[in-house]
Tab-separated table of C-alpha atoms and ligand atoms in Angstrom:
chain	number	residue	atom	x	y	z
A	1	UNK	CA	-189.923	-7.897	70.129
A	2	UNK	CA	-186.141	-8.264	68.001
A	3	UNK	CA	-185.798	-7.420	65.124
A	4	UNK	CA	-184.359	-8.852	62.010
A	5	UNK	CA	-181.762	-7.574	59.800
A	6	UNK	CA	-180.962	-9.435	56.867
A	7	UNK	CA	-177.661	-9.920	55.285
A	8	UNK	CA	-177.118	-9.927	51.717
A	9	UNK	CA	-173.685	-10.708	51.409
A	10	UNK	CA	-174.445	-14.118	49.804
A	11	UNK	CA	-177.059	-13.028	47.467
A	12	UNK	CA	-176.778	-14.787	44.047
A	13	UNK	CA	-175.465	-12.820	41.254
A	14	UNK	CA	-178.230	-12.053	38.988
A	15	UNK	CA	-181.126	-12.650	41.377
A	16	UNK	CA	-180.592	-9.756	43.625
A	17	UNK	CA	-183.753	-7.774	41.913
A	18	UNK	CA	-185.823	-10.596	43.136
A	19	UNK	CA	-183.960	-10.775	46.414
A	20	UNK	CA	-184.469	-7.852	47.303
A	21	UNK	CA	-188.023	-7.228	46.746
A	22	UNK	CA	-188.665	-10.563	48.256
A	23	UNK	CA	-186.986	-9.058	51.536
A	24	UNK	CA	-188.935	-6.438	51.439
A	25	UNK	CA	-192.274	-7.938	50.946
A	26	UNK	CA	-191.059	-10.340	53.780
A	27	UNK	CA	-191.196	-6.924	55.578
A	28	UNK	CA	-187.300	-7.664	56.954
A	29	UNK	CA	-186.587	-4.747	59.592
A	30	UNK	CA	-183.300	-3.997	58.319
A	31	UNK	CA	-181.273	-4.782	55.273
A	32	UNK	CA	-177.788	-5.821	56.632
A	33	UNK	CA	-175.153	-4.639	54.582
A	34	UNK	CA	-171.397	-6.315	54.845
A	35	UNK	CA	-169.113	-3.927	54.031
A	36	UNK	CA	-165.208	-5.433	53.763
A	37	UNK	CA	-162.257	-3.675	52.021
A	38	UNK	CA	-160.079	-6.811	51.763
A	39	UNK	CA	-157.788	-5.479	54.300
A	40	UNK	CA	-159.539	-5.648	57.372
A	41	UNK	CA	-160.912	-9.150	56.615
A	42	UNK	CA	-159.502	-10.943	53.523
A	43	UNK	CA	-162.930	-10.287	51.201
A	44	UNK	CA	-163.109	-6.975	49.360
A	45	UNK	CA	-167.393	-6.584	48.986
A	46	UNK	CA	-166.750	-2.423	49.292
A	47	UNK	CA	-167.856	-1.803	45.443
A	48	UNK	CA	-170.458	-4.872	45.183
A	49	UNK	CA	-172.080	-3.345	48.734
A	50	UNK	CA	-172.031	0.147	47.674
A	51	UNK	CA	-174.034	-0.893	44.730
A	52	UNK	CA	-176.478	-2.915	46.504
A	53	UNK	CA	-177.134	0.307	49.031
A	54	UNK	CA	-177.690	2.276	46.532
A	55	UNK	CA	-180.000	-0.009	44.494
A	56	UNK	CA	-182.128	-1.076	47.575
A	57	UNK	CA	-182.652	3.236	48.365
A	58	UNK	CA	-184.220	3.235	44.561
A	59	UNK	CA	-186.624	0.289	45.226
A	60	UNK	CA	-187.367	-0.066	48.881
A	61	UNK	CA	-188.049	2.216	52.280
A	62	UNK	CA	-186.960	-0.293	54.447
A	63	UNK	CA	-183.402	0.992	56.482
A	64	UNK	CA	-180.141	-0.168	55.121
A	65	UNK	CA	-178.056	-1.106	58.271
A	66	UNK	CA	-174.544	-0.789	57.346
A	67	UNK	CA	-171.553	-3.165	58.840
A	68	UNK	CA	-167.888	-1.473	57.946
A	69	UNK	CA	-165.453	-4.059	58.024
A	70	UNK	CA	-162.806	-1.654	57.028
A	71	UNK	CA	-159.255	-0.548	57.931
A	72	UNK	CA	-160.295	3.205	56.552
A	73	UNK	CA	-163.336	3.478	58.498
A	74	UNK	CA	-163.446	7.422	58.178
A	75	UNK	CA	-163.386	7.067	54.104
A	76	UNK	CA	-166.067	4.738	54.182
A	77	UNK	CA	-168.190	6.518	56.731
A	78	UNK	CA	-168.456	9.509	54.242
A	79	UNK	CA	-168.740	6.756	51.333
A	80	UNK	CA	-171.737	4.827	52.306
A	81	UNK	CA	-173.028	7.722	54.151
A	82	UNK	CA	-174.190	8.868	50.880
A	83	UNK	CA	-176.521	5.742	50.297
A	84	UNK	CA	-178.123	7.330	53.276
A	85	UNK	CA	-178.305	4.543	55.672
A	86	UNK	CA	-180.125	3.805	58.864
A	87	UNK	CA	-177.296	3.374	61.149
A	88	UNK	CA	-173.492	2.916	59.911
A	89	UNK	CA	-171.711	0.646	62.359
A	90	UNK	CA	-167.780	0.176	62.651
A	91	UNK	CA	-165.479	-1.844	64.277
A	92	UNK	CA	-163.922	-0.402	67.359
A	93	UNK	CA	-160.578	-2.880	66.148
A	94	UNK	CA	-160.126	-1.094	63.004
A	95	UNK	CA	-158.998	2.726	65.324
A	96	UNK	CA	-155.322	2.984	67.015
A	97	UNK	CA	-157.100	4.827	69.773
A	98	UNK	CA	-160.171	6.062	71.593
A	99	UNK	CA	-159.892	9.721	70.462
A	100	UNK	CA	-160.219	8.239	66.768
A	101	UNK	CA	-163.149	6.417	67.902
A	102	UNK	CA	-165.058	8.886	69.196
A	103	UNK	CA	-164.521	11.142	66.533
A	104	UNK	CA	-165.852	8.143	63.680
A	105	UNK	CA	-168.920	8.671	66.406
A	106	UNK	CA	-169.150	11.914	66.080
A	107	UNK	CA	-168.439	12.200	62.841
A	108	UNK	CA	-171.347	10.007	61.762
A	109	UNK	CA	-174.166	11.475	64.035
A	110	UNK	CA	-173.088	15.008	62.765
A	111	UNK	CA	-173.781	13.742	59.294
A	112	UNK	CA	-177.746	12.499	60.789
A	113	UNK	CA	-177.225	9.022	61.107
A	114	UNK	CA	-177.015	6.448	63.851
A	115	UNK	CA	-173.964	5.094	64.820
A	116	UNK	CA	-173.011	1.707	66.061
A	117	UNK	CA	-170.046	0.320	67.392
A	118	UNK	CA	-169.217	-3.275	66.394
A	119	UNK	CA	-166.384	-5.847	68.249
A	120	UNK	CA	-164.761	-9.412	66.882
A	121	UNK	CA	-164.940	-12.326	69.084
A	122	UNK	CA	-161.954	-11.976	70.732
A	123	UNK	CA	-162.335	-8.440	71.767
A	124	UNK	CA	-163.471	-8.048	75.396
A	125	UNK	CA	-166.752	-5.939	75.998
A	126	UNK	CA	-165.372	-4.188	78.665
A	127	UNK	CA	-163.211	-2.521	76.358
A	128	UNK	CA	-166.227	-0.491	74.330
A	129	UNK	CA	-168.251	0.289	77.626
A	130	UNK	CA	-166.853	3.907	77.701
A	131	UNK	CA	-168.457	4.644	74.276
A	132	UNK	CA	-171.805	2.881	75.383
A	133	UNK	CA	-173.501	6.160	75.905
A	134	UNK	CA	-172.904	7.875	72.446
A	135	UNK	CA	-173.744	5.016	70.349
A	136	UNK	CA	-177.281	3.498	69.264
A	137	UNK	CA	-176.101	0.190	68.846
A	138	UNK	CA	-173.208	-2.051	69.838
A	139	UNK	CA	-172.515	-5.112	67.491
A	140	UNK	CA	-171.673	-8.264	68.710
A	141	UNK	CA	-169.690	-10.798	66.257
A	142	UNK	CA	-170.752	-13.873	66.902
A	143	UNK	CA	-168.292	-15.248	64.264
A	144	UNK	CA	-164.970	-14.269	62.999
A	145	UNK	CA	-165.916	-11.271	61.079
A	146	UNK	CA	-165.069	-12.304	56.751
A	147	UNK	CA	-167.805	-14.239	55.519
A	148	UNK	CA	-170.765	-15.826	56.012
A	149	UNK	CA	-172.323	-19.331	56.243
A	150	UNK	CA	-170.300	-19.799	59.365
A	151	UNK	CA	-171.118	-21.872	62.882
A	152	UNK	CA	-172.107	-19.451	65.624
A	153	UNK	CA	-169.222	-19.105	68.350
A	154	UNK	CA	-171.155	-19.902	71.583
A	155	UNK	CA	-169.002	-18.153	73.901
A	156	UNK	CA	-170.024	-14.736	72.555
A	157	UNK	CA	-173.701	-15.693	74.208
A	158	UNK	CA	-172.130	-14.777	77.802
A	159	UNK	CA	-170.940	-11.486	75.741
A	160	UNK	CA	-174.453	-10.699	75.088
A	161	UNK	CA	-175.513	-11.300	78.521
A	162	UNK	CA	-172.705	-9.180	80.192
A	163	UNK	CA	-173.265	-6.645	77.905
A	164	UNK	CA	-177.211	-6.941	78.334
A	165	UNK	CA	-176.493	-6.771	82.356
A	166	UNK	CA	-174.272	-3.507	82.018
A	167	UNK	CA	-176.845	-1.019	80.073
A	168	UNK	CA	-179.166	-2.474	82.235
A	169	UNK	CA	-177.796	-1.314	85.483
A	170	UNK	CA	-176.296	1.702	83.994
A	171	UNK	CA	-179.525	2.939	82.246
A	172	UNK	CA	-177.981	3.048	78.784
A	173	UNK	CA	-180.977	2.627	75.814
A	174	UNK	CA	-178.852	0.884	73.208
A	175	UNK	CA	-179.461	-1.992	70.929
A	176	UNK	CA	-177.674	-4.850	71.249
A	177	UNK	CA	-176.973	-6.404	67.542
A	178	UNK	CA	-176.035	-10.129	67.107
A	179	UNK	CA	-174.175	-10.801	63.946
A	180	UNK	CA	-173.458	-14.101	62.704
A	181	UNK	CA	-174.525	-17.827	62.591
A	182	UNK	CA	-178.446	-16.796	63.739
A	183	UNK	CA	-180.550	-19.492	62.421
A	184	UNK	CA	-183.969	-21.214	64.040
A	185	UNK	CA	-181.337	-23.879	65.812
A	186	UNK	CA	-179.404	-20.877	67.619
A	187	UNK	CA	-181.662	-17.863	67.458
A	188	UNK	CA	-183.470	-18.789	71.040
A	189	UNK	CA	-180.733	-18.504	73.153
A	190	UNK	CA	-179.491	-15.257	71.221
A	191	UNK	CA	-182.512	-13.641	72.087
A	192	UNK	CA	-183.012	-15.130	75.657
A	193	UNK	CA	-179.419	-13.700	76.057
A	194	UNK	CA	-180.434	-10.225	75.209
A	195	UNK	CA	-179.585	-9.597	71.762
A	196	UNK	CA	-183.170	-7.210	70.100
A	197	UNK	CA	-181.494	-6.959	66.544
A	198	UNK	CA	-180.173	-10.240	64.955
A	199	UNK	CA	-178.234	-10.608	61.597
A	200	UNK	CA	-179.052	-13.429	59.610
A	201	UNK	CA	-177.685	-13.821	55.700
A	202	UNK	CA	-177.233	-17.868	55.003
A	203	UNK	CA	-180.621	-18.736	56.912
A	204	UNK	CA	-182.713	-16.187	55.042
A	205	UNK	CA	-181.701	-16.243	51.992
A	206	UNK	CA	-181.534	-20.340	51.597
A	207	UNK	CA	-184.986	-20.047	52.870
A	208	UNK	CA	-187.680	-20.192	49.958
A	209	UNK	CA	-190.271	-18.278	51.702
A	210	UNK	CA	-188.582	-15.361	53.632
A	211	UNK	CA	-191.669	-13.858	55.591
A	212	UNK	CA	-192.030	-17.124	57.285
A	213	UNK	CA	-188.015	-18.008	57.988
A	214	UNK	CA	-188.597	-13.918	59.563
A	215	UNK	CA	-191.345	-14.361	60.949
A	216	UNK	CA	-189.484	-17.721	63.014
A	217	UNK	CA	-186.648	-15.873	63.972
A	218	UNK	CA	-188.491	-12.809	65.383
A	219	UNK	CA	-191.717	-15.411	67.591
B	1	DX5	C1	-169.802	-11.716	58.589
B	1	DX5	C2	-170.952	-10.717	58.450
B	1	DX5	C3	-172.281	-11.305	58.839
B	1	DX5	C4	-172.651	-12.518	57.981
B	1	DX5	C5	-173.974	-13.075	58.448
B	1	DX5	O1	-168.575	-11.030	58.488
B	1	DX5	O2	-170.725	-9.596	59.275
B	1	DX5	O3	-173.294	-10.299	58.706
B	1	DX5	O4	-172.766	-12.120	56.626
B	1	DX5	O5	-174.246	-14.173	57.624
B	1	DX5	P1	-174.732	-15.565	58.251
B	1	DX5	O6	-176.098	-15.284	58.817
B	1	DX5	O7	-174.769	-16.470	57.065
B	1	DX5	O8	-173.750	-15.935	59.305
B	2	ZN	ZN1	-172.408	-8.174	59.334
């Protein structure tokens, strides 16, 4: 069974009360928070997002899964890690080197939380497999990474599968994320691919009844 994380990047100012709540009566697995400093991808959310964690701990249980699109991943590891999330996921393109990687991942499951490793479209997957086995969850883009509303890229479904093929053989438990473009037209072949957690902002939240839109995306 996937599951569904929802991202509220495009939430409409003033309705995110109602948003929210909605979400979480729609029972939504995950609430998919887009973290972007402006530098790593041209939007700056990092204040707005930090908010929204911290409002959705006060009124709902349900895990905040948190994307860092962020240069300074290591300042906003110990930033959001005080919304206390779920999981806090970074990009692997955002580190000069694989010492600095592992040590985000170690530095995040020494503060109790699960850590996920996330890679843009044009980053190979065989460049992450060496960090497979100390990570919970590896993030596939399946856009650029910047904003939502956009088309899903179909090349990263052969991402999926590779990566789907590799913890298979190699006995590695991980999740396998797919961020980006998931609506009812594209979801099927996501899953079929592999993919157990999917993001989905701009086909929830146009949606006027969430549990069903969910409850689509997860049959
Ligand atoms: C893009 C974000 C995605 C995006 C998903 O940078 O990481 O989570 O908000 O939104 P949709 O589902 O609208 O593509
Ligand atoms: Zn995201």
């Amino acid at each position: 069974m996937v599951e569904i994380s929802t991202s509220i990047l495009s939430a409409e100012q003033g309705k995110e009360t109602e948003i929210f709540l909605g979400l979480e009566k729609a029972k939504t697995d995950y609430f998919h928070i887009d973290v972007m400093d402006g530098k790593f991808v041209e939007k700056d959310t990092y204040n707005k997002m930090f908010e929204y964690s911290s409002y959705i701990k006060r009124i709902s249980n349900l895990p905040l899964d948190i994307h860092l699109m962020v240069k300074d991943v290591k300042q906003a590891i110990n930033d959001f890690l005080s919304t206390e999330p779920n999981i806090i996921t970074f990009h692997y393109e955002a580190l000069k080197n694989k010492e600095d990687v592992m040590d985000c991942i170690n530095y995040i499951k020494q503060n109790n939380c699960r850590v996920g490793l996330a890679i843009k479209p044009n980053t190979s997957i065989e460049e992450i497999y060496e960090f497979l086995p100390y990570i919970h969850m590896c993030l596939i883009m399946t856009v650029e990474p910047g904003k939502g509303g956009q088309t899903l890229l179909h090349d990263m479904i052969d991402k999926i599968i590779k990566i789907k093929q590799y913890i298979t053989e190699n006995e590695i438990d991980i999740d396998i994320e797919a961020d980006g473009g998931i609506n009812l037209r594209t979801v099927e072949e996501i899953k079929k691919a592999g993919a157990n957690i999917l993001v989905a902002g701009t086909a929830i939240l146009k949606a006027n009844d969430y549990s069903s839109i969910i409850n689509e995306l997860k049959a």
